Each structure stands twice: as structure tokens, then as C-alpha cells.
Short mmCIF file of C-alpha atoms in Angstrom, two decimals:
data_model
loop_
_atom_site.label_atom_id
_atom_site.label_comp_id
_atom_site.label_asym_id
_atom_site.label_seq_id
_atom_site.Cartn_x
_atom_site.Cartn_y
_atom_site.Cartn_z
CA MET A 1 11.65 13.21 -73.10
CA LEU A 2 13.92 15.28 -70.85
CA SER A 3 17.43 13.60 -70.53
CA LEU A 4 18.59 13.90 -67.05
CA ASP A 5 22.09 12.80 -68.15
CA PHE A 6 23.51 15.40 -65.63
CA LEU A 7 22.11 13.58 -62.70
CA ASP A 8 23.80 10.29 -63.62
CA ASP A 9 26.68 10.96 -61.27
CA VAL A 10 24.29 11.60 -58.36
CA ARG A 11 22.35 8.43 -59.16
CA ARG A 12 25.46 6.50 -58.80
CA MET A 13 26.36 7.78 -55.33
CA ASN A 14 25.82 5.87 -52.07
CA LYS A 15 24.26 7.44 -49.06
CA ARG A 16 27.55 8.78 -47.66
CA GLN A 17 28.46 10.46 -50.98
CA LEU A 18 24.99 12.05 -51.12
CA TYR A 19 25.34 13.31 -47.64
CA TYR A 20 28.76 14.69 -48.42
CA GLN A 21 27.22 16.56 -51.44
CA VAL A 22 24.61 18.11 -49.04
CA LEU A 23 27.20 18.94 -46.64
CA ASN A 24 29.47 20.55 -49.31
CA PHE A 25 26.49 22.95 -50.17
CA GLY A 26 25.95 23.49 -46.41
CA MET A 27 29.48 24.47 -45.91
CA ILE A 28 29.71 26.90 -48.87
CA VAL A 29 26.49 28.60 -47.24
CA SER A 30 27.89 28.36 -43.80
CA SER A 31 31.37 29.90 -44.97
CA ALA A 32 29.71 32.81 -46.52
CA LEU A 33 27.45 33.40 -43.38
CA MET A 34 30.36 33.01 -41.06
CA ILE A 35 32.41 35.66 -42.94
CA TRP A 36 29.42 37.93 -42.75
CA LYS A 37 28.92 37.30 -39.04
CA GLY A 38 32.65 37.73 -38.40
CA LEU A 39 32.71 41.01 -40.13
CA MET A 40 29.75 42.04 -37.96
CA VAL A 41 31.82 41.11 -34.75
CA ILE A 42 34.83 42.84 -36.00
CA THR A 43 33.40 46.07 -37.10
CA GLY A 44 30.65 46.22 -34.44
CA SER A 45 28.10 47.13 -37.07
CA GLU A 46 24.95 45.16 -37.73
CA SER A 47 25.39 45.66 -41.45
CA PRO A 48 29.12 46.03 -42.27
CA ILE A 49 28.72 46.37 -46.01
CA VAL A 50 25.96 48.50 -47.51
CA VAL A 51 24.98 49.47 -51.09
CA VAL A 52 24.28 53.13 -51.82
CA LEU A 53 20.68 53.15 -53.49
CA SER A 54 20.04 56.82 -54.25
CA GLY A 55 21.95 59.74 -55.78
CA SER A 56 21.67 61.77 -52.77
CA MET A 57 25.49 61.84 -51.83
CA GLU A 58 26.79 62.70 -55.32
CA PRO A 59 29.63 63.33 -56.36
CA ALA A 60 30.99 61.48 -53.34
CA PHE A 61 29.06 58.25 -53.91
CA HIS A 62 26.97 57.17 -56.79
CA ARG A 63 24.11 54.64 -56.94
CA GLY A 64 25.62 51.19 -56.90
CA ASP A 65 28.80 51.85 -54.78
CA LEU A 66 29.65 49.38 -51.95
CA LEU A 67 30.40 50.96 -48.57
CA PHE A 68 32.39 49.34 -45.70
CA LEU A 69 31.12 50.51 -42.17
CA THR A 70 32.46 50.36 -38.70
CA ASN A 71 30.63 51.18 -35.57
CA ARG A 72 33.10 50.93 -32.72
CA VAL A 73 31.81 52.51 -29.58
CA GLU A 74 34.94 54.76 -28.89
CA ASP A 75 34.76 56.45 -32.33
CA PRO A 76 33.28 59.97 -31.96
CA ILE A 77 30.88 61.15 -34.56
CA ARG A 78 32.24 64.54 -35.87
CA VAL A 79 30.75 67.01 -38.24
CA GLY A 80 31.60 66.28 -41.95
CA GLU A 81 31.78 62.62 -41.59
CA ILE A 82 29.61 60.17 -43.52
CA VAL A 83 27.16 58.06 -41.38
CA VAL A 84 24.66 55.30 -42.25
CA PHE A 85 21.68 55.48 -40.10
CA ARG A 86 18.26 53.98 -39.80
CA ILE A 87 15.18 55.98 -39.04
CA GLU A 88 12.72 54.57 -36.64
CA GLY A 89 9.82 52.93 -38.44
CA ARG A 90 11.85 52.60 -41.74
CA GLU A 91 13.97 49.62 -42.57
CA ILE A 92 16.15 51.02 -45.31
CA PRO A 93 19.41 52.70 -43.89
CA ILE A 94 20.30 56.16 -45.31
CA VAL A 95 23.74 57.38 -46.22
CA HIS A 96 24.27 61.02 -45.43
CA ARG A 97 26.89 63.53 -44.02
CA VAL A 98 26.73 64.95 -40.55
CA LEU A 99 25.89 68.71 -40.58
CA LYS A 100 25.56 69.80 -36.88
CA ILE A 101 26.19 68.01 -33.52
CA HIS A 102 25.09 68.85 -30.00
CA GLU A 103 27.47 67.07 -27.54
CA ASN A 104 27.17 67.20 -23.83
CA ARG A 105 30.38 67.55 -21.93
CA ASP A 106 28.76 69.21 -19.10
CA ARG A 107 28.08 66.88 -16.15
CA VAL A 108 25.92 69.12 -14.37
CA SER A 109 22.77 69.17 -16.63
CA PRO A 110 20.36 66.36 -15.71
CA CYS A 111 18.72 65.72 -19.03
CA TRP A 112 21.77 64.86 -20.88
CA GLN A 113 23.81 61.71 -20.38
CA ASN A 114 27.49 62.06 -20.37
CA GLY A 115 28.95 62.00 -23.91
CA HIS A 116 25.43 61.72 -25.33
CA ILE A 117 25.28 63.24 -28.92
CA LYS A 118 22.51 64.59 -31.00
CA PHE A 119 23.33 65.33 -34.68
CA LEU A 120 21.69 66.45 -37.92
CA THR A 121 22.36 65.08 -41.22
CA LYS A 122 22.03 66.19 -44.88
CA GLY A 123 22.82 64.49 -48.15
CA ASP A 124 25.49 66.32 -50.31
CA ASN A 125 23.24 66.48 -53.33
CA ASN A 126 20.05 67.31 -51.45
CA ALA A 127 18.92 71.07 -51.11
CA VAL A 128 17.62 70.79 -47.58
CA ASP A 129 18.61 68.89 -44.45
CA ASP A 130 17.10 65.55 -43.33
CA ARG A 131 14.69 66.98 -40.83
CA GLY A 132 11.77 65.85 -43.27
CA LEU A 133 12.95 62.37 -43.42
CA TYR A 134 12.87 62.05 -39.62
CA LYS A 135 10.01 60.70 -37.58
CA GLN A 136 7.14 63.08 -36.91
CA GLY A 137 8.42 65.35 -34.08
CA GLN A 138 11.98 64.13 -34.27
CA HIS A 139 14.63 66.80 -34.91
CA TRP A 140 17.86 65.18 -34.13
CA LEU A 141 19.35 61.82 -34.57
CA GLU A 142 21.12 59.73 -31.84
CA LYS A 143 23.95 57.29 -31.61
CA LYS A 144 21.39 54.46 -31.28
CA ASP A 145 20.00 55.19 -34.86
CA VAL A 146 23.62 54.77 -36.43
CA VAL A 147 24.39 51.59 -38.33
CA GLY A 148 28.05 52.68 -38.98
CA ARG A 149 30.46 55.06 -40.35
CA ALA A 150 31.76 54.80 -43.89
CA ARG A 151 35.43 53.81 -43.78
CA GLY A 152 35.95 52.87 -47.39
CA PHE A 153 34.07 52.14 -50.69
CA VAL A 154 34.24 50.05 -53.90
CA PRO A 155 32.62 51.79 -56.88
CA TYR A 156 29.78 50.13 -59.19
CA ILE A 157 29.93 46.57 -57.70
CA GLY A 158 26.76 47.15 -55.72
CA ILE A 159 24.76 47.42 -59.11
CA VAL A 160 24.35 43.68 -58.94
CA THR A 161 22.83 43.81 -55.57
CA ILE A 162 20.35 46.47 -56.83
CA LEU A 163 19.42 44.52 -59.91
CA MET A 164 18.69 41.35 -57.83
CA ASN A 165 16.50 43.43 -55.51
CA ASP A 166 14.55 44.89 -58.29
CA TYR A 167 13.95 41.59 -60.10
CA PRO A 168 13.58 38.94 -57.57
CA LYS A 169 12.81 36.29 -59.80
CA PHE A 170 16.31 36.79 -61.45
CA LYS A 171 17.81 36.42 -57.82
CA TYR A 172 15.90 33.15 -57.15
CA ALA A 173 16.72 31.86 -60.58
CA VAL A 174 20.58 32.41 -59.97
CA LEU A 175 20.59 31.13 -56.54
CA PHE A 176 18.55 27.96 -57.46
CA LEU A 177 20.91 27.27 -60.43
CA LEU A 178 24.10 27.75 -58.28
CA GLY A 179 22.53 25.61 -55.50
CA LEU A 180 21.76 22.90 -58.03
CA PHE A 181 25.29 22.98 -59.48
CA VAL A 182 26.82 22.51 -56.28
CA LEU A 183 24.74 19.83 -55.21
CA VAL A 184 25.09 17.77 -58.42
CA HIS A 185 28.78 18.39 -59.27
CA ARG A 186 31.32 16.37 -57.53
CA GLU A 187 34.48 18.13 -56.44
CA MET B 1 33.05 -6.33 -66.81
CA ALA B 2 32.48 -9.48 -68.92
CA ALA B 3 28.72 -9.71 -68.03
CA ALA B 4 28.14 -6.02 -69.08
CA ALA B 5 30.04 -6.76 -72.45
CA VAL B 6 27.82 -9.76 -73.04
CA GLN B 7 24.62 -7.69 -72.29
CA GLY B 8 25.93 -4.97 -74.64
CA GLY B 9 26.63 -7.69 -77.38
CA ARG B 10 22.92 -8.90 -76.90
CA SER B 11 21.39 -5.61 -77.41
CA GLY B 12 23.64 -5.16 -80.32
CA GLY B 13 22.55 -8.37 -81.72
CA SER B 14 18.77 -7.53 -81.40
CA GLY B 15 19.41 -4.23 -82.90
CA GLY B 16 20.92 -5.76 -85.99
CA CYS B 17 17.94 -8.18 -86.17
CA SER B 18 15.31 -5.38 -86.19
CA GLY B 19 17.36 -3.45 -88.68
CA ALA B 20 17.17 -6.22 -91.21
CA GLY B 21 13.43 -6.27 -90.80
CA GLY B 22 13.98 -9.57 -89.17
CA ALA B 23 12.16 -12.63 -88.50
CA SER B 24 9.45 -13.00 -85.92
CA ASN B 25 11.57 -14.42 -83.24
CA CYS B 26 13.98 -11.45 -83.35
CA GLY B 27 11.28 -9.04 -82.28
CA THR B 28 10.37 -11.21 -79.22
CA GLY B 29 14.00 -11.96 -78.57
CA SER B 30 14.31 -9.35 -75.75
CA GLY B 31 11.11 -10.64 -74.09
CA ARG B 32 12.48 -14.09 -73.77
CA SER B 33 13.99 -14.74 -70.24
CA GLY B 34 17.57 -15.30 -71.07
CA LEU B 35 17.60 -18.12 -73.61
CA LEU B 36 19.99 -17.23 -76.46
CA ASP B 37 18.50 -17.39 -79.93
CA LYS B 38 21.03 -19.30 -82.17
CA ARG B 39 21.49 -16.17 -84.62
CA GLN B 40 22.22 -13.91 -81.51
CA ALA B 41 24.52 -16.39 -80.03
CA LEU B 42 26.62 -16.43 -83.14
CA THR B 43 26.91 -12.62 -83.19
CA ILE B 44 27.86 -12.57 -79.54
CA LEU B 45 30.35 -15.28 -79.30
CA PRO B 46 33.29 -13.42 -80.99
CA ARG B 47 33.01 -10.83 -78.47
CA LEU B 48 33.47 -13.03 -75.38
CA ASP B 49 37.02 -13.06 -73.84
CA SER B 50 38.52 -16.40 -73.27
CA ASN B 51 38.44 -15.97 -69.56
CA SER B 52 34.75 -15.09 -69.31
CA TRP B 53 33.68 -18.24 -71.44
CA ALA B 54 32.41 -19.60 -68.29
CA GLN B 55 29.98 -16.80 -68.21
CA ALA B 56 28.52 -17.41 -71.73
CA VAL B 57 25.40 -18.78 -70.18
CA LEU B 58 23.51 -15.38 -69.57
CA PRO B 59 21.72 -14.90 -66.24
CA PRO B 60 18.17 -14.29 -66.52
CA GLN B 61 17.50 -10.74 -68.21
CA PRO B 62 15.31 -8.30 -66.27
CA PRO B 63 12.19 -7.03 -68.26
CA LYS B 64 13.04 -4.38 -70.58
CA TYR B 65 11.11 -1.43 -69.07
CA LEU B 66 11.50 -1.25 -65.27
CA GLY B 67 9.96 2.08 -65.13
CA TRP B 68 12.31 4.82 -64.23
CA GLN B 69 14.86 3.61 -61.56
CA TRP B 70 16.92 5.93 -59.45
CA LYS B 71 19.99 3.60 -59.25
CA ILE B 72 21.78 3.04 -62.37
CA ASP B 73 24.54 0.72 -61.22
CA ASP B 74 24.46 -1.47 -64.28
CA LYS B 75 24.53 1.28 -66.75
CA PRO B 76 28.04 1.82 -68.27
CA VAL B 77 29.72 4.82 -66.78
CA LYS B 78 29.78 7.85 -69.22
CA ILE B 79 31.34 11.01 -68.54
CA ASP B 80 32.57 14.15 -70.10
CA LYS B 81 36.01 13.02 -71.05
CA TRP B 82 37.41 16.74 -70.87
CA ASP B 83 36.36 17.09 -67.19
CA GLY B 84 39.45 16.02 -65.06
CA SER B 85 37.70 15.53 -61.92
CA ALA B 86 34.77 13.43 -63.48
CA VAL B 87 37.41 11.21 -65.03
CA LYS B 88 39.17 10.61 -61.79
CA ASN B 89 35.92 10.17 -59.79
CA SER B 90 34.80 7.51 -62.35
CA LEU B 91 38.11 5.50 -62.15
CA ASP B 92 38.11 5.83 -58.56
CA ASP B 93 34.55 4.43 -58.42
CA SER B 94 35.23 1.64 -60.80
CA ALA B 95 38.28 0.62 -58.99
CA LYS B 96 36.35 0.51 -55.66
CA LYS B 97 33.71 -1.67 -57.32
CA VAL B 98 36.20 -4.19 -58.63
CA LEU B 99 37.70 -4.75 -55.22
CA LEU B 100 34.52 -4.81 -53.42
CA GLU B 101 32.53 -6.91 -55.87
CA LYS B 102 35.14 -9.20 -57.45
CA TYR B 103 37.19 -9.94 -54.25
CA LYS B 104 34.31 -9.49 -51.90
CA TYR B 105 36.14 -7.22 -49.42
CA VAL B 106 34.31 -5.25 -46.88
CA GLU B 107 34.36 -1.43 -47.03
CA ASN B 108 35.59 0.46 -43.82
CA PHE B 109 33.83 3.84 -43.66
CA GLY B 110 36.20 5.07 -40.86
CA LEU B 111 38.15 7.93 -42.66
CA ILE B 112 34.93 8.95 -44.61
CA ASP B 113 32.92 9.23 -41.45
CA GLY B 114 35.64 11.39 -39.73
CA ARG B 115 35.51 13.94 -42.37
CA LEU B 116 31.64 13.84 -42.53
CA THR B 117 31.66 14.41 -38.69
CA ILE B 118 34.04 17.35 -38.94
CA CYS B 119 31.90 19.03 -41.63
CA THR B 120 28.61 18.32 -39.71
CA ILE B 121 30.07 20.04 -36.48
CA SER B 122 31.14 23.05 -38.55
CA CYS B 123 27.62 23.37 -40.14
CA PHE B 124 26.18 23.02 -36.58
CA PHE B 125 28.21 25.85 -35.32
CA ALA B 126 26.96 28.01 -38.23
CA ILE B 127 23.34 27.10 -37.85
CA VAL B 128 23.68 27.99 -33.95
CA ALA B 129 25.22 31.41 -34.91
CA LEU B 130 22.35 32.04 -37.23
CA ILE B 131 19.53 30.98 -34.82
CA TRP B 132 21.11 32.88 -31.86
CA ASP B 133 21.41 35.97 -33.83
CA TYR B 134 17.98 35.72 -34.97
CA MET B 135 16.49 35.32 -31.57
CA HIS B 136 18.80 38.06 -29.93
CA PRO B 137 19.46 40.88 -32.36
CA PHE B 138 22.90 41.86 -32.86
CA PRO B 139 24.61 43.84 -30.17
CA GLU B 140 23.57 41.36 -27.38
CA SER B 141 24.55 38.30 -29.55
CA LYS B 142 28.11 39.51 -30.03
CA PRO B 143 29.99 37.07 -27.77
CA VAL B 144 28.13 34.17 -28.86
CA LEU B 145 28.61 35.08 -32.54
CA ALA B 146 32.51 35.61 -32.01
CA LEU B 147 32.44 32.16 -30.47
CA CYS B 148 30.79 30.36 -33.20
CA VAL B 149 32.66 32.16 -35.91
CA ILE B 150 35.95 31.32 -34.30
CA SER B 151 35.00 27.75 -33.72
CA TYR B 152 33.87 27.39 -37.30
CA PHE B 153 37.23 28.61 -38.69
CA VAL B 154 39.06 26.27 -36.15
CA MET B 155 36.95 23.31 -37.76
CA MET B 156 37.80 24.28 -41.21
CA GLY B 157 41.57 24.32 -40.26
CA ILE B 158 40.91 20.71 -38.59
CA LEU B 159 39.36 19.63 -41.71
CA THR B 160 42.15 20.87 -44.03
CA ILE B 161 44.66 19.02 -41.85
CA TYR B 162 42.49 15.84 -41.75
CA THR B 163 42.24 15.71 -45.43
CA SER B 164 45.94 16.50 -46.20
CA TYR B 165 47.57 14.43 -43.64
CA LYS B 166 45.23 11.70 -42.43
CA GLU B 167 43.09 11.04 -45.60
CA LYS B 168 45.69 11.92 -48.15
CA SER B 169 44.19 10.54 -51.47
CA ILE B 170 43.01 7.39 -50.05
CA PHE B 171 39.42 6.80 -51.23
CA LEU B 172 38.93 3.10 -50.26
CA VAL B 173 39.75 1.21 -47.12
CA ALA B 174 38.56 -2.45 -47.33
CA HIS B 175 38.95 -5.25 -44.98
CA ARG B 176 39.54 -9.04 -45.86
CA LYS B 177 38.03 -11.15 -43.12
CA ASP B 178 40.23 -13.82 -42.16
CA PRO B 179 38.26 -17.15 -43.16
CA THR B 180 39.48 -18.92 -40.03
CA GLY B 181 38.09 -15.75 -37.85
CA MET B 182 41.29 -15.91 -35.64
CA ASP B 183 43.63 -13.50 -37.29
CA PRO B 184 42.98 -9.72 -37.42
CA ASP B 185 41.72 -8.42 -40.78
CA ASP B 186 43.99 -7.61 -43.63
CA ILE B 187 43.55 -4.12 -45.04
CA TRP B 188 43.69 -2.95 -48.57
CA GLN B 189 43.90 0.74 -49.11
CA LEU B 190 43.42 2.36 -52.56
CA SER B 191 44.57 5.96 -53.25
CA SER B 192 44.84 7.67 -56.63
CA SER B 193 46.02 10.85 -58.24
CA LEU B 194 45.48 12.60 -61.50
CA LYS B 195 47.11 16.02 -62.03
CA ARG B 196 45.20 18.82 -63.50
CA PHE B 197 45.06 18.71 -67.21
CA ASP B 198 47.14 15.85 -67.33
CA ASP B 199 46.37 12.37 -68.60
CA LYS B 200 48.45 10.25 -66.42
CA TYR B 201 46.34 8.42 -63.86
CA THR B 202 48.19 6.93 -60.80
CA LEU B 203 46.54 4.12 -58.96
CA LYS B 204 48.24 2.92 -55.66
CA LEU B 205 47.09 -0.21 -53.82
CA THR B 206 48.40 -0.86 -50.32
CA PHE B 207 48.22 -4.05 -48.42
CA ILE B 208 48.53 -4.02 -44.69
CA SER B 209 48.75 -7.44 -43.38
CA GLY B 210 46.53 -8.15 -40.35
CA ARG B 211 49.04 -10.48 -38.51
CA THR B 212 52.51 -9.06 -39.16
CA LYS B 213 51.34 -5.38 -39.51
CA GLN B 214 53.60 -5.12 -42.56
CA GLN B 215 52.76 -2.84 -45.34
CA ARG B 216 53.44 -3.39 -49.06
CA GLU B 217 52.40 -1.17 -52.04
CA ALA B 218 52.03 -1.49 -55.79
CA GLU B 219 50.88 1.15 -58.20
CA PHE B 220 50.56 1.71 -61.87
CA THR B 221 50.45 4.93 -63.86
CA LYS B 222 48.66 4.88 -67.15
CA SER B 223 47.24 7.42 -69.55
CA ILE B 224 43.31 7.66 -68.90
CA ALA B 225 43.09 7.34 -72.88
CA LYS B 226 43.61 3.57 -72.36
CA PHE B 227 40.37 3.17 -70.26
CA PHE B 228 38.05 5.54 -71.99
CA ASP B 229 36.61 5.40 -75.54
CA HIS B 230 35.92 8.47 -77.65
CA SER B 231 32.57 9.17 -76.21
CA GLY B 232 33.64 9.09 -72.59
CA THR B 233 32.58 5.66 -71.68
CA LEU B 234 34.58 3.75 -69.22
CA VAL B 235 35.73 0.42 -70.77
CA MET B 236 35.67 -1.92 -67.78
CA ASP B 237 37.27 -4.65 -70.05
CA ALA B 238 40.39 -2.61 -70.34
CA TYR B 239 40.39 -1.35 -66.70
CA GLU B 240 39.40 -4.44 -64.64
CA PRO B 241 42.43 -6.45 -65.53
CA GLU B 242 44.73 -3.65 -64.45
CA ILE B 243 43.28 -3.54 -61.12
CA SER B 244 43.27 -7.41 -60.87
CA ARG B 245 46.97 -7.41 -61.76
CA LEU B 246 47.79 -4.91 -59.19
CA HIS B 247 45.88 -6.76 -56.57
CA ASP B 248 47.32 -10.25 -57.52
CA SER B 249 50.93 -8.82 -57.61
CA LEU B 250 50.60 -8.01 -53.83
CA ALA B 251 48.68 -11.10 -52.98
CA ILE B 252 51.21 -13.30 -54.57
CA GLU B 253 54.03 -11.86 -52.61
CA ARG B 254 52.15 -12.75 -49.61
CA LYS B 255 51.91 -16.31 -50.46
CA ILE B 256 55.68 -16.57 -51.22
CA LYS B 257 56.52 -14.94 -47.78
#
């Protein structure tokens, strides 16, 4: 017979204490969420921390590195900078370096907005530029495709995220156990 | 308390009977509704305290298997004796139980409700941020997100101030209703502290008179080893007299004044 002794504390709680346990769990989740949303607001990027998934930027970034991004409107995109962008129709963002840009400083031409930029990217470890990855008929990327520019990185830590995504059952098991622990344990 | 000790004694007595391959009436002893068999009574008598002699007549025993119950209020409290917070929580809960059940005070949930409200409001801000961001994807939701994030951290600050300065370490606020119904209630407050990795538990009882608004305190500091046995079970027989002594010392002062 399964001995549920670890639930003894919970069984002795009254309604308010039980509600506080649930609130405790909610507050931990909320704190993580609010820190993430706060980072989104401060950096201006919809995904302020990303994990490098492929080895196309070696030796600068390896698979499993964590990148910190900012996406401020006033920062210009320059050749040589590392940007994280999302191609239309694909959900996984890509980390590559800017190779060429076309920038419009001429106000006269009608088909370009003022300050509009088109740029081409290439991974450091790739042999060719990214035109093969872009959408059919698309030759350049624009500012709206950019998720952010890399500002800093932490090596190796992202391996955990990669593992969790490759083995979703492991992720659910870890989350379930953590949640259960927080709900049952009194502080 | 004493009733629990008697119940423990009774089950101990039945165990002894069946171990000896006992007589027929031992096997049915637990099925009987509350009458002590003479042999069982003799094993139990030495365990009774003198002040619980009046409770020697057992209340009717519930049937042995009630199915699986969620509430385990009558089961003796058993915790991991090395876990400091579990020890403190069990001592606090038992002190609360003594004041509420023995002296029949009424608990006032004001402080706890305050804390619960602050936490609920914080979670509400988080939920609003989550839903708004989902409905209006990121760049448009920036002002609402910023507002929710700032409000959330402000609420966290308020919660910290509340628990540090208003709630302090008070875990029970109980009212004693005036029997004549004319005077305002007397308030009893319990607060405790147990330092990390320490064994000295301090329990402080505060009495605030309803009429004169005067405040009196009494406290004791004892090692937790005095109240728990080696397996981590809280021995109410050792703990309950301490609480009663603390309470009576404050109540008596009141009578003298």
C-alpha cells in the first residue's frame, strides 16, 4: 500500500493554509513570468534570452550557449554584428552575422522609407550566405524580421534547455515534481 | 492530549493481547463500543496522569476502519525531526490547537486574510499581463506589460513590508468573547521563533485586554528536544502543560489586577 506520509502536513491544513500553498506556487510562477516580461519590456525584444541550437556560428558561439538580446529602435544594424532573426513562415529564430546592408539615406527615392534597411546574413561556419534559407523569392531581410542583436552570452548553460526540448517527457516530469514539492512543502 | 494518550494506551493494550495469542474477548476488544475490558483497563491505568483521571471513562470509539479520510486531526503529529521548518510549524499548530480547543477562543483571521489578499492581487496582475500579451503580441502590449510588471514588484514590496512589520512572527490572533457581552473582546496573540539549525524554540503569548487596552506578555524558550520523541512524534503531554502554564500566568495577573 502506498504510504502517503508526505501528504500528512497537507491533510492537517485548514482552508486558508491550503489556499496559501496554492498562492505560493502561483507566486513563484508569477515571479518568473514577471521577470521574463520585464526583460522583454526593458530590452524591447520579444525573446530577450535565446539558446544557440546549431553550430553554424562556431567558433564564436557553440551549440548550447545562452545569448542576451536587445532590440532598441534607435540601434542601427551594422555589418559584422550578430543578429537573431526570424524568417517568415518559420518559428525558430536563427543566429547569424550581418554580411551586407542596403540603407536608404536619400529622401528622394519613392520606393524606400527613410532609414529603411535591407540586409543579408551568413553564419560564420557556413560556406554560403543565407539566401537559401530565406523565403522563396526573398533576397534580403528587413528590420521587422529581427528578434534582437546579441549583446552578451553565457556558454554551455543552454544545454539544459536543449535537453528539455529533445526529451519533453523529462521536462514534464521535472516540472511536475517541482510543482508537487512546492505545493506540499510548507515554508 | 490526555485523551490521545488513553487511546494510544488502548491500542497498545489490544496489541499486547493479540501478541499473547489472547483470549476471545481480546480479539473483539476493538469492536466493542467503548467499554473497557478489565485486563485492558489494568494496562492502561498506570499511564493516566492524575489530572486526567476524570477522563478515564473513554468516549465511544469510532469504528476501526473509516475508509480513507482526508483529515487526520486525531493522528499524532509526526514530522522529520531534522527539518527545522517542519518542527516549528508543528509546534505552532499544536499551540494554536491548545488555545482554540482547550480554552475555546475564537480565531481572528484578519492578519492572514491581509496576506492572502496581497498575494492574490499580485497573481492577478501576473495573469492580466499573461492574457494581454497573448491577445496582443509583443510590441503593442508594451505599455500594459510595463504597468503590470511594475505593479507586481510593488505588491511584492508591500508583501515584504507587511510580513516583516505588521505580521511579524504572529501566527495566531484569538479573541475571548466577554461572557457578559458588554465589554470588547480580549485578544490573545501567539508568536514564535526558532532559529535555523538551532534547537531553542521561543513561544511568546501576548494578552491585550479589551477594556483597558493594556498589553502583557509572557514567553518561554525551551529546546525542541523536550517536546519530540526520537522518532519525531510531538508529545502533547509534554507540550500542552507548557502552553497552559504560559496562559495561566497571564490570566492570573489579570485577576490580581
